[in-house]
mmCIF file with all atom_site columns, C-alpha atoms in Angstrom:
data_model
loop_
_atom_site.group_PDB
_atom_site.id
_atom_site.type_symbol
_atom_site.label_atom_id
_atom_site.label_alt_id
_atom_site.label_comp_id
_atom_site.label_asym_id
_atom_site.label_entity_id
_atom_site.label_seq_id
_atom_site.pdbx_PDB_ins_code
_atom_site.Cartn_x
_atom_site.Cartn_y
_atom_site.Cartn_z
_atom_site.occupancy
_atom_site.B_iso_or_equiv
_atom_site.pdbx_formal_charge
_atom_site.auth_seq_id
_atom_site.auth_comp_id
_atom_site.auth_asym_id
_atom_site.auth_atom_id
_atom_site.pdbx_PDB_model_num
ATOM 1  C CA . UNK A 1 1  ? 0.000  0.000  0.000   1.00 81.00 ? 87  UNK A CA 1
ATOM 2  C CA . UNK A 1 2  ? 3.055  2.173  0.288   1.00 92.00 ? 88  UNK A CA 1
ATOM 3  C CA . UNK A 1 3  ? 4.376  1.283  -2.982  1.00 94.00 ? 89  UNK A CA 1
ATOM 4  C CA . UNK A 1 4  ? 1.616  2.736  -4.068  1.00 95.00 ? 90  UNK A CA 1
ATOM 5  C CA . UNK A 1 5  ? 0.828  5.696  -2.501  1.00 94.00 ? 91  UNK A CA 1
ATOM 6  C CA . UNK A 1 6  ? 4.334  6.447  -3.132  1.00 95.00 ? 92  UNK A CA 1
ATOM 7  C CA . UNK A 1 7  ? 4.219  5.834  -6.972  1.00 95.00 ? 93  UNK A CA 1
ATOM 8  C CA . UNK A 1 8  ? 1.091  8.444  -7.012  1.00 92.00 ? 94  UNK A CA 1
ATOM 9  C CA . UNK A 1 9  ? 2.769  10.907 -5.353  1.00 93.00 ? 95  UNK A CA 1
ATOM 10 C CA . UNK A 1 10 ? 5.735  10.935 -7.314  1.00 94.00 ? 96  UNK A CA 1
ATOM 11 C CA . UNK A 1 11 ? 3.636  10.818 -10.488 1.00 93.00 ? 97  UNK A CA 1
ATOM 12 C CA . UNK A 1 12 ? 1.841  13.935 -9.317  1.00 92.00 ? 98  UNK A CA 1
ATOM 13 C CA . UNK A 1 13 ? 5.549  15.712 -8.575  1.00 94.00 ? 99  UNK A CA 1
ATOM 14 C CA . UNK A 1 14 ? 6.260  15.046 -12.431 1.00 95.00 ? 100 UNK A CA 1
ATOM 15 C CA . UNK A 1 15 ? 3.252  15.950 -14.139 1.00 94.00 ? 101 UNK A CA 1
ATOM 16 C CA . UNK A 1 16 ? 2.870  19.205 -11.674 1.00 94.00 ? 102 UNK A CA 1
ATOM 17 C CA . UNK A 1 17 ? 6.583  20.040 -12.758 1.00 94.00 ? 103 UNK A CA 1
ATOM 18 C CA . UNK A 1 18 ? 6.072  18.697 -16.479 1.00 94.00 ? 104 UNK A CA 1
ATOM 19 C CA . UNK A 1 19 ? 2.746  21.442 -16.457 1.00 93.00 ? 105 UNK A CA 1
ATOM 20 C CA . UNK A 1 20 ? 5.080  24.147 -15.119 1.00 92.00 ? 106 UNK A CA 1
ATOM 21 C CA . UNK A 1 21 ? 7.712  23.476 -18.028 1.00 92.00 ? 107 UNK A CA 1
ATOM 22 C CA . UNK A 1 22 ? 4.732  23.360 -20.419 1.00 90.00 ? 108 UNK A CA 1
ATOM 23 C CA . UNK A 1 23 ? 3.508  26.895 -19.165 1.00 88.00 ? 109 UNK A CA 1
ATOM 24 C CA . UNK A 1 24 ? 6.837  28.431 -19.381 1.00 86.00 ? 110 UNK A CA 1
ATOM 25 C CA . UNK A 1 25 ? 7.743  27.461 -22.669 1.00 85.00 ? 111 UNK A CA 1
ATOM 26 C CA . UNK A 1 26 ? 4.230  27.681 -24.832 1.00 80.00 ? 112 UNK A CA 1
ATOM 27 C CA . UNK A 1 27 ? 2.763  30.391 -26.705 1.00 71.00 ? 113 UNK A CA 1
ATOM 28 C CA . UNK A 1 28 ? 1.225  31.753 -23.797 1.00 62.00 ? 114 UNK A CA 1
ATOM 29 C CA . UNK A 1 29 ? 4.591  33.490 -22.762 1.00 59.00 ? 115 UNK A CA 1
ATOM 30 C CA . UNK A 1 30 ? 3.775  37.142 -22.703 1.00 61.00 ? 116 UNK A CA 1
ATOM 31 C CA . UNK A 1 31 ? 0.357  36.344 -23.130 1.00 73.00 ? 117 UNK A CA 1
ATOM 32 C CA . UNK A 1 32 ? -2.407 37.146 -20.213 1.00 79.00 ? 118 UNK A CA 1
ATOM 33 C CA . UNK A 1 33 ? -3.056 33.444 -19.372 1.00 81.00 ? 119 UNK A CA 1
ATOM 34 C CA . UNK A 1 34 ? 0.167  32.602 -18.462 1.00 86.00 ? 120 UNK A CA 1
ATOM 35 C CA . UNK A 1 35 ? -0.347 33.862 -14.956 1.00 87.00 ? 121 UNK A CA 1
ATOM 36 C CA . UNK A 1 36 ? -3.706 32.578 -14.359 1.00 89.00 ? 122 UNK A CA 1
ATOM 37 C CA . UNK A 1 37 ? -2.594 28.613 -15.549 1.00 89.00 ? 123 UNK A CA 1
ATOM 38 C CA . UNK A 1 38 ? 0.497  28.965 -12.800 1.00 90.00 ? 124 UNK A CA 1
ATOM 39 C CA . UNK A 1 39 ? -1.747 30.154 -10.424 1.00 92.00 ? 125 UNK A CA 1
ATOM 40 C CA . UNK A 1 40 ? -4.399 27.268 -10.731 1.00 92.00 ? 126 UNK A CA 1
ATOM 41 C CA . UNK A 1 41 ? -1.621 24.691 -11.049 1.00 92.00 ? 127 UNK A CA 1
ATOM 42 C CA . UNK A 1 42 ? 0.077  25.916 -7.786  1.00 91.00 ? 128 UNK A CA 1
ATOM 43 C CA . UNK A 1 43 ? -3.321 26.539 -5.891  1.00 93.00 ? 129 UNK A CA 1
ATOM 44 C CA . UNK A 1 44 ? -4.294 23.096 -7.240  1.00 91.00 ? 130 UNK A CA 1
ATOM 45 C CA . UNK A 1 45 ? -1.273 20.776 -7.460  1.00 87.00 ? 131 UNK A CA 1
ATOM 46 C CA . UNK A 1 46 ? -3.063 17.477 -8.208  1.00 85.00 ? 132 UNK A CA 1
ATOM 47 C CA . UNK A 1 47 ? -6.503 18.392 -10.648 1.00 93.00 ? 133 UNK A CA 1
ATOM 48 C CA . UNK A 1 48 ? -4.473 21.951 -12.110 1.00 93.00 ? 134 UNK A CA 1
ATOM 49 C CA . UNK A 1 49 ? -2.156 20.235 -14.590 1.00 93.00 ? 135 UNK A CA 1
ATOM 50 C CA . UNK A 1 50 ? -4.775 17.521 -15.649 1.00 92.00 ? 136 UNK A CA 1
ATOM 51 C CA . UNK A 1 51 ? -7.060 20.648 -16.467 1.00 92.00 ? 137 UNK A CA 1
ATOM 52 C CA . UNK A 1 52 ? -3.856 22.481 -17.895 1.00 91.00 ? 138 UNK A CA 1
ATOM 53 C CA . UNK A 1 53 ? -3.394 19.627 -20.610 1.00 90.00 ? 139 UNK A CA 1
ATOM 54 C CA . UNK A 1 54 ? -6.671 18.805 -21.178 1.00 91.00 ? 140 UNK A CA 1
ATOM 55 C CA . UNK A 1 55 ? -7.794 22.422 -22.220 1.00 88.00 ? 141 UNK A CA 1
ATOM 56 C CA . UNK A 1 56 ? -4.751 22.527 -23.917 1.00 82.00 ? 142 UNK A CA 1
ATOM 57 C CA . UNK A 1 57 ? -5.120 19.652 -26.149 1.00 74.00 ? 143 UNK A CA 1
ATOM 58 C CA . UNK A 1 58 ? -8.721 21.023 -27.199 1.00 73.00 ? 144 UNK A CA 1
ATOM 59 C CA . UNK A 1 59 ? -7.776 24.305 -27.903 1.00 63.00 ? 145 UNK A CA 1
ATOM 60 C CA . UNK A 1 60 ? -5.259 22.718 -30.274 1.00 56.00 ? 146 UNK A CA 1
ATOM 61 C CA . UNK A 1 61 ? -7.799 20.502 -32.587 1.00 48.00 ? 147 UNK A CA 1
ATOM 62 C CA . UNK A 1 62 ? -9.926 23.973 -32.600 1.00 50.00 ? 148 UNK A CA 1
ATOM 63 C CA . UNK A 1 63 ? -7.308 25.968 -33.794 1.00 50.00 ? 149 UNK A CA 1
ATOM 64 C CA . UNK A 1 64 ? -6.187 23.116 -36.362 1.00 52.00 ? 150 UNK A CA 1
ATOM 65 C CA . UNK A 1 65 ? -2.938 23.421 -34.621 1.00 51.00 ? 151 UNK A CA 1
ATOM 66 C CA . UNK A 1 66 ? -2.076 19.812 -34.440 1.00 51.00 ? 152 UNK A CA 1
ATOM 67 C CA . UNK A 1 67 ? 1.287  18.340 -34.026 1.00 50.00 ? 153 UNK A CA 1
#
């Protein structure tokens, strides 16, 4: 059971960090959203990056910005 709740946390370190990273080097650099996405991934460590990528990803297929 340790094992486990070890492996989640860690999990949740990298995708917080991998979020961060994500934020910092996207187009939203200068832009005003930058700031609010780092706040709501520090105020919300564990649901703020999964809400990060997944709005993300969908603003991506609307812009026809796929990679």
């Amino acid at each position: 059971m340790h094992v486990l709740i070890l492996t989640l946390i860690i999990l949740s370190v990298i995708l917080w960090g991998w979020a961060l990273y994500d934020i910092n080097i996207s187009r939203l650099r200068g832009d005003r959203l930058q700031p609010l996405w780092l706040m709501l991934i520090v105020v919300f460590p564990s649901i703020g990056p999964l809400i990060y990528f997944r709005v993300k990803r969908s603003r991506r297929f609307i812009r026809g910005d796929i990679r």
